[in-house]
PDB file of N, CA and C in Angstrom:
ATOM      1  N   UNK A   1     -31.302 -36.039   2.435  1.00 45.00           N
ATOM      2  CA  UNK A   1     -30.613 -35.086   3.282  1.00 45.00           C
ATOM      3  C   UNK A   1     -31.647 -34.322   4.110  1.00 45.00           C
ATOM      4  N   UNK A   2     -31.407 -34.385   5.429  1.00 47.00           N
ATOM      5  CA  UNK A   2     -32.710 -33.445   6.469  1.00 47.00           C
ATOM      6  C   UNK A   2     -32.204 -31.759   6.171  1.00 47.00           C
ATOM      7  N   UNK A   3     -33.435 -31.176   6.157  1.00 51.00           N
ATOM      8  CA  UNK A   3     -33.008 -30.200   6.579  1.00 51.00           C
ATOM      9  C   UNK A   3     -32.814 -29.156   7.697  1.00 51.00           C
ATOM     10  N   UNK A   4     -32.128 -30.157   9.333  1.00 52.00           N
ATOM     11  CA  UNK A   4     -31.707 -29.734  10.105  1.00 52.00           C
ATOM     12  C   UNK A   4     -29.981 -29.895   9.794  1.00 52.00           C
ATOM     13  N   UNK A   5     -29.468 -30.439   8.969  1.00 44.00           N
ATOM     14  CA  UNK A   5     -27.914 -30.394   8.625  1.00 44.00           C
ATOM     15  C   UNK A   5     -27.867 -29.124   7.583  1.00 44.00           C
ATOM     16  N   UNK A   6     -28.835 -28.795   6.657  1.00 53.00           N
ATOM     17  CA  UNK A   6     -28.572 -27.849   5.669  1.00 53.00           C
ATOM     18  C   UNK A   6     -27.645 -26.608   6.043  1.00 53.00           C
ATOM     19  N   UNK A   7     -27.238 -26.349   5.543  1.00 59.00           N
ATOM     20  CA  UNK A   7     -25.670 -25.228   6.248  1.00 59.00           C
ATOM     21  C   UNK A   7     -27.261 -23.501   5.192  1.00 59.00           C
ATOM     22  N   UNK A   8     -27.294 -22.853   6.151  1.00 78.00           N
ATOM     23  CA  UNK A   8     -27.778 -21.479   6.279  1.00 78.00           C
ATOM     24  C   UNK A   8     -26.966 -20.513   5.256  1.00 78.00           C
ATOM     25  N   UNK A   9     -25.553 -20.969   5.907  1.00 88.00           N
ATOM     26  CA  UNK A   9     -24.513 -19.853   5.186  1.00 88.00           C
ATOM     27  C   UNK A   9     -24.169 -18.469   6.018  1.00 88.00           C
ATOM     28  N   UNK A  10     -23.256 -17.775   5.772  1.00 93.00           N
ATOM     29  CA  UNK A  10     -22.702 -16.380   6.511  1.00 93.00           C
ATOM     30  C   UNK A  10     -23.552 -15.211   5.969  1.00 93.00           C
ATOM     31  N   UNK A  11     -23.482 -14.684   7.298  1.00 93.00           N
ATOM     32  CA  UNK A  11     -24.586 -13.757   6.793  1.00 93.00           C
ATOM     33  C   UNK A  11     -24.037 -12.285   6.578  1.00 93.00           C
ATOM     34  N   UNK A  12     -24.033 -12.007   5.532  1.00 93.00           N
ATOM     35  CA  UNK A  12     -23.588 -11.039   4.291  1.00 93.00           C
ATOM     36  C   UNK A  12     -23.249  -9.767   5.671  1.00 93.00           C
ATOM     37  N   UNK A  13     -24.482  -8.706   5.678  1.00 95.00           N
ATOM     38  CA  UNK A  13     -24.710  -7.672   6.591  1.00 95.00           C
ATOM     39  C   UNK A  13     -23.732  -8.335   7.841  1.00 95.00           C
ATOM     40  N   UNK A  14     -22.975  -8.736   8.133  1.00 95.00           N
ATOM     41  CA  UNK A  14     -22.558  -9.189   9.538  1.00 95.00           C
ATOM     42  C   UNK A  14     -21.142  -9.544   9.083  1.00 95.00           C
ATOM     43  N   UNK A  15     -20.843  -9.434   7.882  1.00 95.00           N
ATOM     44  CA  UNK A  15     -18.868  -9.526   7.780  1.00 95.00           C
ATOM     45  C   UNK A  15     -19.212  -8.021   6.693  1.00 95.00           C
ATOM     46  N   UNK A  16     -19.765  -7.284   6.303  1.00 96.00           N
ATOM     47  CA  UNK A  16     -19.999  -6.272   5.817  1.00 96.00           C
ATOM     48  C   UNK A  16     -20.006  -5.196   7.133  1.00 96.00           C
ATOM     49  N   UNK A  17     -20.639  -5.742   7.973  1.00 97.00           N
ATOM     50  CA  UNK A  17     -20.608  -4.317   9.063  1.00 97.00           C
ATOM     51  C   UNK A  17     -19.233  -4.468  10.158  1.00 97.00           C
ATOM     52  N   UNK A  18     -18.476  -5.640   9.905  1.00 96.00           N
ATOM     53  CA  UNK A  18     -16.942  -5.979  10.774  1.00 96.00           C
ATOM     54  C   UNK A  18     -15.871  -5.045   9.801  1.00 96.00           C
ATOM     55  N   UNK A  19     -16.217  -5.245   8.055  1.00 97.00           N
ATOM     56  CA  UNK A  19     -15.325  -4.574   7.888  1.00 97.00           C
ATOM     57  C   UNK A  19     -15.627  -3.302   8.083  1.00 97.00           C
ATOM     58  N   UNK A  20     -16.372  -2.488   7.407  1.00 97.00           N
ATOM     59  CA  UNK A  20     -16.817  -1.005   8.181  1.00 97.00           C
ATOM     60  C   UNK A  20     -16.246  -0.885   9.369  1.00 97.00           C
ATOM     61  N   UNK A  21     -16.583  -1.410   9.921  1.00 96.00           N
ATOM     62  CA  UNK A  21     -15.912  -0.951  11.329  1.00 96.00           C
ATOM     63  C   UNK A  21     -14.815  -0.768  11.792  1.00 96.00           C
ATOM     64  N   UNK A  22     -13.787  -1.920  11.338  1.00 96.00           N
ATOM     65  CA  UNK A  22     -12.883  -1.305  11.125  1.00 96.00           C
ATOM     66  C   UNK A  22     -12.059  -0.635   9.990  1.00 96.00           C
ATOM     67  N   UNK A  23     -12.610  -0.519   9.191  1.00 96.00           N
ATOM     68  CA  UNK A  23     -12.222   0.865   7.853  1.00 96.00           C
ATOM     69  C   UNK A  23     -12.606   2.014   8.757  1.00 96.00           C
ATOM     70  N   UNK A  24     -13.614   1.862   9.741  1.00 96.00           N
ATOM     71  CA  UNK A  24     -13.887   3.521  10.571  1.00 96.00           C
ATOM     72  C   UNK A  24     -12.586   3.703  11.403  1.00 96.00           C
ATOM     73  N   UNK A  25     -11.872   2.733  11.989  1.00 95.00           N
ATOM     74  CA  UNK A  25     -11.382   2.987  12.902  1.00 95.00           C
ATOM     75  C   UNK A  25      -9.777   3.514  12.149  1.00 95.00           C
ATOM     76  N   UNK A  26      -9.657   2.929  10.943  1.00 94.00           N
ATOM     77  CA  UNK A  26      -8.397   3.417   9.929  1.00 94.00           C
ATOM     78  C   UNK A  26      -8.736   4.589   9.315  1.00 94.00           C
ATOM     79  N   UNK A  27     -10.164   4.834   9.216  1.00 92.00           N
ATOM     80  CA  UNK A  27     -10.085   6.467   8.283  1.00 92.00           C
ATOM     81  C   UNK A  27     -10.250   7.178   9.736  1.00 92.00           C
ATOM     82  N   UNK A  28      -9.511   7.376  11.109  1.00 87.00           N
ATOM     83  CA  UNK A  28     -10.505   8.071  12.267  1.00 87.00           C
ATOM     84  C   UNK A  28      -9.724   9.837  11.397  1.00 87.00           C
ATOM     85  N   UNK A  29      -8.457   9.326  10.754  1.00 87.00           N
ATOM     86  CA  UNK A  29      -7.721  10.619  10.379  1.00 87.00           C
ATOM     87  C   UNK A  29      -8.527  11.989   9.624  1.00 87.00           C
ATOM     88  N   UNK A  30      -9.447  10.749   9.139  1.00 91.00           N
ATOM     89  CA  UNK A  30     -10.646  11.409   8.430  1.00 91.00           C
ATOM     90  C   UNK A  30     -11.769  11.645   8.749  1.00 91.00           C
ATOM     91  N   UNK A  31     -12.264  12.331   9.849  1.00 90.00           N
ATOM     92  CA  UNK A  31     -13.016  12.250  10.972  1.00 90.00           C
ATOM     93  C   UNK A  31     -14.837  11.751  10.224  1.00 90.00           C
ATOM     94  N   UNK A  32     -15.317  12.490   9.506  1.00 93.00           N
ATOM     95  CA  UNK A  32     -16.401  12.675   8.675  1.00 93.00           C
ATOM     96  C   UNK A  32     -16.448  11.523   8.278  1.00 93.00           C
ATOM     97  N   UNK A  33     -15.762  10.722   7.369  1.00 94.00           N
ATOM     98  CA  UNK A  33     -15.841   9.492   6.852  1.00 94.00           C
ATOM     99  C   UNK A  33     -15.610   8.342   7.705  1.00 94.00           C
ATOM    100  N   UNK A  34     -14.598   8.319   9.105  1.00 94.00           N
ATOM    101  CA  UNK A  34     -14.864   7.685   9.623  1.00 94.00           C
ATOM    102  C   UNK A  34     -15.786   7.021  10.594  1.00 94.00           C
ATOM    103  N   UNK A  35     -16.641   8.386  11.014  1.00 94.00           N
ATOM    104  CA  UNK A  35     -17.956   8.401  11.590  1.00 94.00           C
ATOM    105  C   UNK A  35     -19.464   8.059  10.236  1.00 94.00           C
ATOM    106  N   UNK A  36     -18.765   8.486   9.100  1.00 96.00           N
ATOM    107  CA  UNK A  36     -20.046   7.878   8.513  1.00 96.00           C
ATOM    108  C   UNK A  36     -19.767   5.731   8.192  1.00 96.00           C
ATOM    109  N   UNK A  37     -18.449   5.581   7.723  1.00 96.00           N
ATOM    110  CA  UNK A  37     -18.834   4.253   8.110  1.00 96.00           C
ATOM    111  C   UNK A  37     -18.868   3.633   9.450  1.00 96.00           C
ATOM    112  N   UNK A  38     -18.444   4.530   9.995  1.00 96.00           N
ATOM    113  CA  UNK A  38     -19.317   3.433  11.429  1.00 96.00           C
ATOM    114  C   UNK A  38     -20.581   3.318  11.580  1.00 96.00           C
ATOM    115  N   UNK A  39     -20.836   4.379  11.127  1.00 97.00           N
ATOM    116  CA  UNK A  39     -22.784   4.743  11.131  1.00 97.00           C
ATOM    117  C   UNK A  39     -23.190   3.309  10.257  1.00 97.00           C
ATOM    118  N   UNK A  40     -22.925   3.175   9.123  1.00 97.00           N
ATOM    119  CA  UNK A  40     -23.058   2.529   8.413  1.00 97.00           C
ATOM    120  C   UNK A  40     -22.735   0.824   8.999  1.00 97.00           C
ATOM    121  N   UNK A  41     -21.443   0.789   9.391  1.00 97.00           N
ATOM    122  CA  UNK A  41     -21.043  -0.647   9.923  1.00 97.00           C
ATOM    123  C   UNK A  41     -22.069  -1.012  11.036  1.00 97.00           C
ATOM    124  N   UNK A  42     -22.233   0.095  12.542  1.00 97.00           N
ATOM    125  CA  UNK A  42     -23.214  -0.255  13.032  1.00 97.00           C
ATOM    126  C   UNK A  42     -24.465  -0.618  12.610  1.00 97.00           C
ATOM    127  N   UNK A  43     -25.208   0.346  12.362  1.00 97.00           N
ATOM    128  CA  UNK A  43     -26.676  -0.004  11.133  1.00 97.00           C
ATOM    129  C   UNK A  43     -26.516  -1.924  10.424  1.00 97.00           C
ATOM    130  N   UNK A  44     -25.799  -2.341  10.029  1.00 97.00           N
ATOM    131  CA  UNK A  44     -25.657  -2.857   9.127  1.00 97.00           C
ATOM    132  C   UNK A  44     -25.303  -4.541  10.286  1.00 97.00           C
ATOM    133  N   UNK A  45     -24.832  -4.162  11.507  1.00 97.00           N
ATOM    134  CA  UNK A  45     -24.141  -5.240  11.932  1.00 97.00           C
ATOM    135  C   UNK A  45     -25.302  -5.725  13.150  1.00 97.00           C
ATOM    136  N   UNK A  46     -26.779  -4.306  13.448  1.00 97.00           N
ATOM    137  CA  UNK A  46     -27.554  -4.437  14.072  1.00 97.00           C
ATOM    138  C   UNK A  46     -29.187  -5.527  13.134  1.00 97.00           C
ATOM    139  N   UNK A  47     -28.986  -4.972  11.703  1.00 97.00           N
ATOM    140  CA  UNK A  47     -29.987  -5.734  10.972  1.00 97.00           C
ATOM    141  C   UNK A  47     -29.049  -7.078  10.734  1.00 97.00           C
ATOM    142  N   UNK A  48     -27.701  -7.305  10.474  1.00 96.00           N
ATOM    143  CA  UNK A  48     -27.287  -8.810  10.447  1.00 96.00           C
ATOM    144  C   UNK A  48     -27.471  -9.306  11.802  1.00 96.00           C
ATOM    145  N   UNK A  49     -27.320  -9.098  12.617  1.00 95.00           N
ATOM    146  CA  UNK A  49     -27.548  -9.820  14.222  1.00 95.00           C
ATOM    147  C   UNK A  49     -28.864 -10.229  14.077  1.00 95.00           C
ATOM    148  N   UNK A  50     -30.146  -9.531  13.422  1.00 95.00           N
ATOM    149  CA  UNK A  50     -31.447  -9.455  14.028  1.00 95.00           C
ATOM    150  C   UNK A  50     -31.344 -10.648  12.480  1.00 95.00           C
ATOM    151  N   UNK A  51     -31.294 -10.750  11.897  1.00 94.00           N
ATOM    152  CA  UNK A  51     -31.025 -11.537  10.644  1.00 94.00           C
ATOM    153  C   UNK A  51     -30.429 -12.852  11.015  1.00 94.00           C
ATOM    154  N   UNK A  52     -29.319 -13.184  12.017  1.00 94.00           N
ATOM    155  CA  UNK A  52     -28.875 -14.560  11.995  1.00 94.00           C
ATOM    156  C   UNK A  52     -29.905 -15.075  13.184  1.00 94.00           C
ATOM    157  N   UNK A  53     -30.500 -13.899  13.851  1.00 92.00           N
ATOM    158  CA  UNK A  53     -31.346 -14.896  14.709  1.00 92.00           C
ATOM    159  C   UNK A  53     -32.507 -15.546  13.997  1.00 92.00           C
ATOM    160  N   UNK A  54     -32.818 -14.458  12.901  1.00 93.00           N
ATOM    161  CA  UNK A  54     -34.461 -15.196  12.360  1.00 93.00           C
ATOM    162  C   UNK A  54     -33.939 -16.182  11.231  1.00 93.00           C
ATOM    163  N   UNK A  55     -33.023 -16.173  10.605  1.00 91.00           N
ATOM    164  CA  UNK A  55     -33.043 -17.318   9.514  1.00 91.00           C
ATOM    165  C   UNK A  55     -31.770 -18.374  10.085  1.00 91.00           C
ATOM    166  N   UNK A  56     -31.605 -18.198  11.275  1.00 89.00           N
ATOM    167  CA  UNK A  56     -30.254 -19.130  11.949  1.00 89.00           C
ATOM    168  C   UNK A  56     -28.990 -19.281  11.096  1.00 89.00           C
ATOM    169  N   UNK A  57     -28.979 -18.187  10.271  1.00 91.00           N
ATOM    170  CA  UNK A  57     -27.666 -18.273   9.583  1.00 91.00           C
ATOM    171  C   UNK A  57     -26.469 -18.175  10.971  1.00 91.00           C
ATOM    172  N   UNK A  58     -25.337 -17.991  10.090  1.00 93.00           N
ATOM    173  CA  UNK A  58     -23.665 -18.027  10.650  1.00 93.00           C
ATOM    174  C   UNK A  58     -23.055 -16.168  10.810  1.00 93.00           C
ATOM    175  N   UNK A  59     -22.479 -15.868  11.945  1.00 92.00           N
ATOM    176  CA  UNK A  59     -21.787 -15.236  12.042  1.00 92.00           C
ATOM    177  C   UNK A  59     -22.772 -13.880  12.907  1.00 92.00           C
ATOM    178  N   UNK A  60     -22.992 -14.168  13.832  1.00 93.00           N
ATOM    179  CA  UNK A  60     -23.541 -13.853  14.984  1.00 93.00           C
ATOM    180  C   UNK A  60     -22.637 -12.901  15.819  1.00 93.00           C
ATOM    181  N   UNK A  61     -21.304 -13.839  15.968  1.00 95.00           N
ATOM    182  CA  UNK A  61     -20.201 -12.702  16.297  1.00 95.00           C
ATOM    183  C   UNK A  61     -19.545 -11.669  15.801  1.00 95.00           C
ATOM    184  N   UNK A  62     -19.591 -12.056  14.640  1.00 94.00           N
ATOM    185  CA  UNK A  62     -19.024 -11.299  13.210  1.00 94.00           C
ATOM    186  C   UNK A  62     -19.985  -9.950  13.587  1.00 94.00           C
ATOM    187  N   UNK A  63     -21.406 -10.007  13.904  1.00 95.00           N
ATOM    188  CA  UNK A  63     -22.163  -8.713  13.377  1.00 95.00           C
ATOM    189  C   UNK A  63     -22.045  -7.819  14.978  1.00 95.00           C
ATOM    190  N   UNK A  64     -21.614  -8.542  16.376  1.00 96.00           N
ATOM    191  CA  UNK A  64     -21.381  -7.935  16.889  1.00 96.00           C
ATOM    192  C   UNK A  64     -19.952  -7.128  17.530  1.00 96.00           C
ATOM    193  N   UNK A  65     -18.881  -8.101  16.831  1.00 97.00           N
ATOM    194  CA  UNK A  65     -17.728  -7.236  16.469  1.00 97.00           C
ATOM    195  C   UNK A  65     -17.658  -6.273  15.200  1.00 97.00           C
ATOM    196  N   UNK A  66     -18.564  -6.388  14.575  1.00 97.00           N
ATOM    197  CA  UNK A  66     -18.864  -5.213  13.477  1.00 97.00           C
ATOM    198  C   UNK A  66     -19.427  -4.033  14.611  1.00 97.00           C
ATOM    199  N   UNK A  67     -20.596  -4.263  15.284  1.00 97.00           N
ATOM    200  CA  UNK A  67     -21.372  -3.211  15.875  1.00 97.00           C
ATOM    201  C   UNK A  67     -19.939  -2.686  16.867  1.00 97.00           C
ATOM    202  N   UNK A  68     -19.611  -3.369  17.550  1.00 97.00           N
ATOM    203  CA  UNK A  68     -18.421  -2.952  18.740  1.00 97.00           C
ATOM    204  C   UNK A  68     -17.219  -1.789  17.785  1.00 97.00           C
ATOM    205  N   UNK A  69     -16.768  -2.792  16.784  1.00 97.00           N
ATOM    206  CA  UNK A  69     -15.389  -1.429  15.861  1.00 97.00           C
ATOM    207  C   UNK A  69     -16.270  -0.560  15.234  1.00 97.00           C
ATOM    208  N   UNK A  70     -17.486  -0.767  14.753  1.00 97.00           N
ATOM    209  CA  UNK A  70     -17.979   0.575  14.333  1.00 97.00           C
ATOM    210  C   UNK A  70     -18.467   1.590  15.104  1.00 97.00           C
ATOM    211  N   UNK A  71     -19.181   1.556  16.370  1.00 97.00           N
ATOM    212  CA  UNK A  71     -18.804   2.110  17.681  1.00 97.00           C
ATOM    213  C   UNK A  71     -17.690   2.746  17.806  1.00 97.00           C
ATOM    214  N   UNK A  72     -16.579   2.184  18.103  1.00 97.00           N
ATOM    215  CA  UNK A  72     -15.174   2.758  18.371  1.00 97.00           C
ATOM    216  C   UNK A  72     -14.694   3.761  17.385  1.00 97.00           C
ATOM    217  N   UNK A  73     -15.247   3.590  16.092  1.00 96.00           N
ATOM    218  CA  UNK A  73     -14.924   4.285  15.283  1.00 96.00           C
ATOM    219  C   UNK A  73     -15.283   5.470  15.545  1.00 96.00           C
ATOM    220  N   UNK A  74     -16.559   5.975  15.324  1.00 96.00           N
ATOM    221  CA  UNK A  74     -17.443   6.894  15.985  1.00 96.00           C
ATOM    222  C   UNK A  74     -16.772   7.609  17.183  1.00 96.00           C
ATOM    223  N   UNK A  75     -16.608   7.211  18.155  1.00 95.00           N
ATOM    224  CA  UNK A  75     -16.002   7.711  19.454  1.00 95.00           C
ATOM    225  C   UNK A  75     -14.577   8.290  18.731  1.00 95.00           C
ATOM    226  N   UNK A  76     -13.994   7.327  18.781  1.00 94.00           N
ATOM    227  CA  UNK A  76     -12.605   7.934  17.835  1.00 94.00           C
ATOM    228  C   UNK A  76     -12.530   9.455  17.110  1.00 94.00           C
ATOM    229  N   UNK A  77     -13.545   9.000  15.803  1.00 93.00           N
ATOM    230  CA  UNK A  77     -13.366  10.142  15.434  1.00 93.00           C
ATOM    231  C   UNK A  77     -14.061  11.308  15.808  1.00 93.00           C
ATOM    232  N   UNK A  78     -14.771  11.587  16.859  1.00 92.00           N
ATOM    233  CA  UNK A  78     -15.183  12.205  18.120  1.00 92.00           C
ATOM    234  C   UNK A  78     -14.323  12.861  18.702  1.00 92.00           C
ATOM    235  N   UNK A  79     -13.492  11.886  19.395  1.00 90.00           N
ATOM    236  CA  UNK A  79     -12.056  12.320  20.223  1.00 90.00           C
ATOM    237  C   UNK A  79     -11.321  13.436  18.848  1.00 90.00           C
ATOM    238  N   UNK A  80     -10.764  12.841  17.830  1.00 89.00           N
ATOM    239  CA  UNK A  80     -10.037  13.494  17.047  1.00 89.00           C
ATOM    240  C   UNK A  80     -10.575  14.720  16.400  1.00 89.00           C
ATOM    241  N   UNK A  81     -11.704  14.622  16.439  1.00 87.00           N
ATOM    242  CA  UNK A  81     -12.428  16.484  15.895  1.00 87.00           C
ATOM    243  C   UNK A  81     -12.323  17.490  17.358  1.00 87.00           C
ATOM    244  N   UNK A  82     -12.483  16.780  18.572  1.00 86.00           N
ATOM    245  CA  UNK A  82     -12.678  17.495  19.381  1.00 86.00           C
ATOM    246  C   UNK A  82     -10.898  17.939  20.160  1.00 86.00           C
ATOM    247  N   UNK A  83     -10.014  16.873  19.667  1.00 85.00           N
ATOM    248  CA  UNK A  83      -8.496  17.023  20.157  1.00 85.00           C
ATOM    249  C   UNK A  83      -8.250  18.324  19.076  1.00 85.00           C
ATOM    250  N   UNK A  84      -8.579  18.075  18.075  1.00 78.00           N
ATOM    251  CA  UNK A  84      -7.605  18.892  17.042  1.00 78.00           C
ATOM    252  C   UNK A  84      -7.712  20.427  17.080  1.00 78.00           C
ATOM    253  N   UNK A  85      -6.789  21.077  17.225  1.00 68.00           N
ATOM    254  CA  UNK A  85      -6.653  22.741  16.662  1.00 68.00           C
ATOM    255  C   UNK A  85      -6.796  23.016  15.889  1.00 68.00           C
ATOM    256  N   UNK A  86      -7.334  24.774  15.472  1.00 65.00           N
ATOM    257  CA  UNK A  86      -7.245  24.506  14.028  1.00 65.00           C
ATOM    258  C   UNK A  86      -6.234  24.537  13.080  1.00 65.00           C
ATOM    259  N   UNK A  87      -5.323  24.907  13.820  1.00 66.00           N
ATOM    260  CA  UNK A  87      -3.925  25.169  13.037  1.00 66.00           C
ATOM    261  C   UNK A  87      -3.464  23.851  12.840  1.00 66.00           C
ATOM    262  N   UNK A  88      -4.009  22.618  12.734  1.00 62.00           N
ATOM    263  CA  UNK A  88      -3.784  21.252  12.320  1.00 62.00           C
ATOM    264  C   UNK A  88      -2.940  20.457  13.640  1.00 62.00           C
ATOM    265  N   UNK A  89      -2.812  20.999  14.518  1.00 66.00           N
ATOM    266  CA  UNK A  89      -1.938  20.524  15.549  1.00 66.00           C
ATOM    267  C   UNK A  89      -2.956  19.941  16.614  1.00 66.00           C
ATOM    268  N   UNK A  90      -2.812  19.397  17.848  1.00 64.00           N
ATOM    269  CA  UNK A  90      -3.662  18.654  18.981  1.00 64.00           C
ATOM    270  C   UNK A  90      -3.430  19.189  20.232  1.00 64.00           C
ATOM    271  N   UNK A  91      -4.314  19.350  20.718  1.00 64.00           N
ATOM    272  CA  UNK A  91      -4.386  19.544  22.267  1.00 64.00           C
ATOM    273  C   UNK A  91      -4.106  18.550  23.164  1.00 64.00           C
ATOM    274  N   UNK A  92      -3.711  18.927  23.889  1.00 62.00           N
ATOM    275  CA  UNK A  92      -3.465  17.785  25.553  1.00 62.00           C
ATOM    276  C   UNK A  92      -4.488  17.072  26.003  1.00 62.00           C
ATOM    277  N   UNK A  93      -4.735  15.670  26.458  1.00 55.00           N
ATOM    278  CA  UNK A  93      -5.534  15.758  27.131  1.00 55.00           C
ATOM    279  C   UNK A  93      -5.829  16.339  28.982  1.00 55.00           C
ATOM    280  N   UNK A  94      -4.877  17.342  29.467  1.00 48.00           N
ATOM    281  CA  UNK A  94      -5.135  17.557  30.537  1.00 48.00           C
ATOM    282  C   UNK A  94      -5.216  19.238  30.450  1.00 48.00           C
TER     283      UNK A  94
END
């Protein structure tokens, strides 16, 4: 068997930082936690990217739709600390 057929495998950090990302974008209710796993999903989906390039593993897209929803997350829960009153209610955006 060569080992240009050998299968690499999925690379862990890169379906680890897709889900984060979007768990950020489901906790945004929870502003704090949803900005810390995005922190986390990003971080995580920037060392799997830099990871499938050096060992040519699988899931390349995976770590940059991780980086993209954990992003969004972040912004999100951004928007929602900065919408909210404190009386638990939301402001307009105009």
């Amino acid at each position: 068997m060569s080992h240009e057929l050998e299968r690499k495998g999925l690379n862990g950090k890169a379906v680890a930082s897709i889900l984060l990302g979007i768990l950020s974008i489901v906790m945004v209710i929870f502003p704090i936690a949803g900005a810390i796993l995005g922190l986390v999903g990003a971080i995580l989906g920037r060392i799997g990217r830099s990871e499938v390039k050096k060992n040519g593993q699988e899931g390349k897209h995976l770590a940059i739709l991780g980086i993209i929803f954990s992003l969004a997350g972040i912004v999100f829960s951004i928007c929602w600390v900065v919408t909210e009153r404190g009386d638990g209610s939301f402001a307009p955006f105009f």
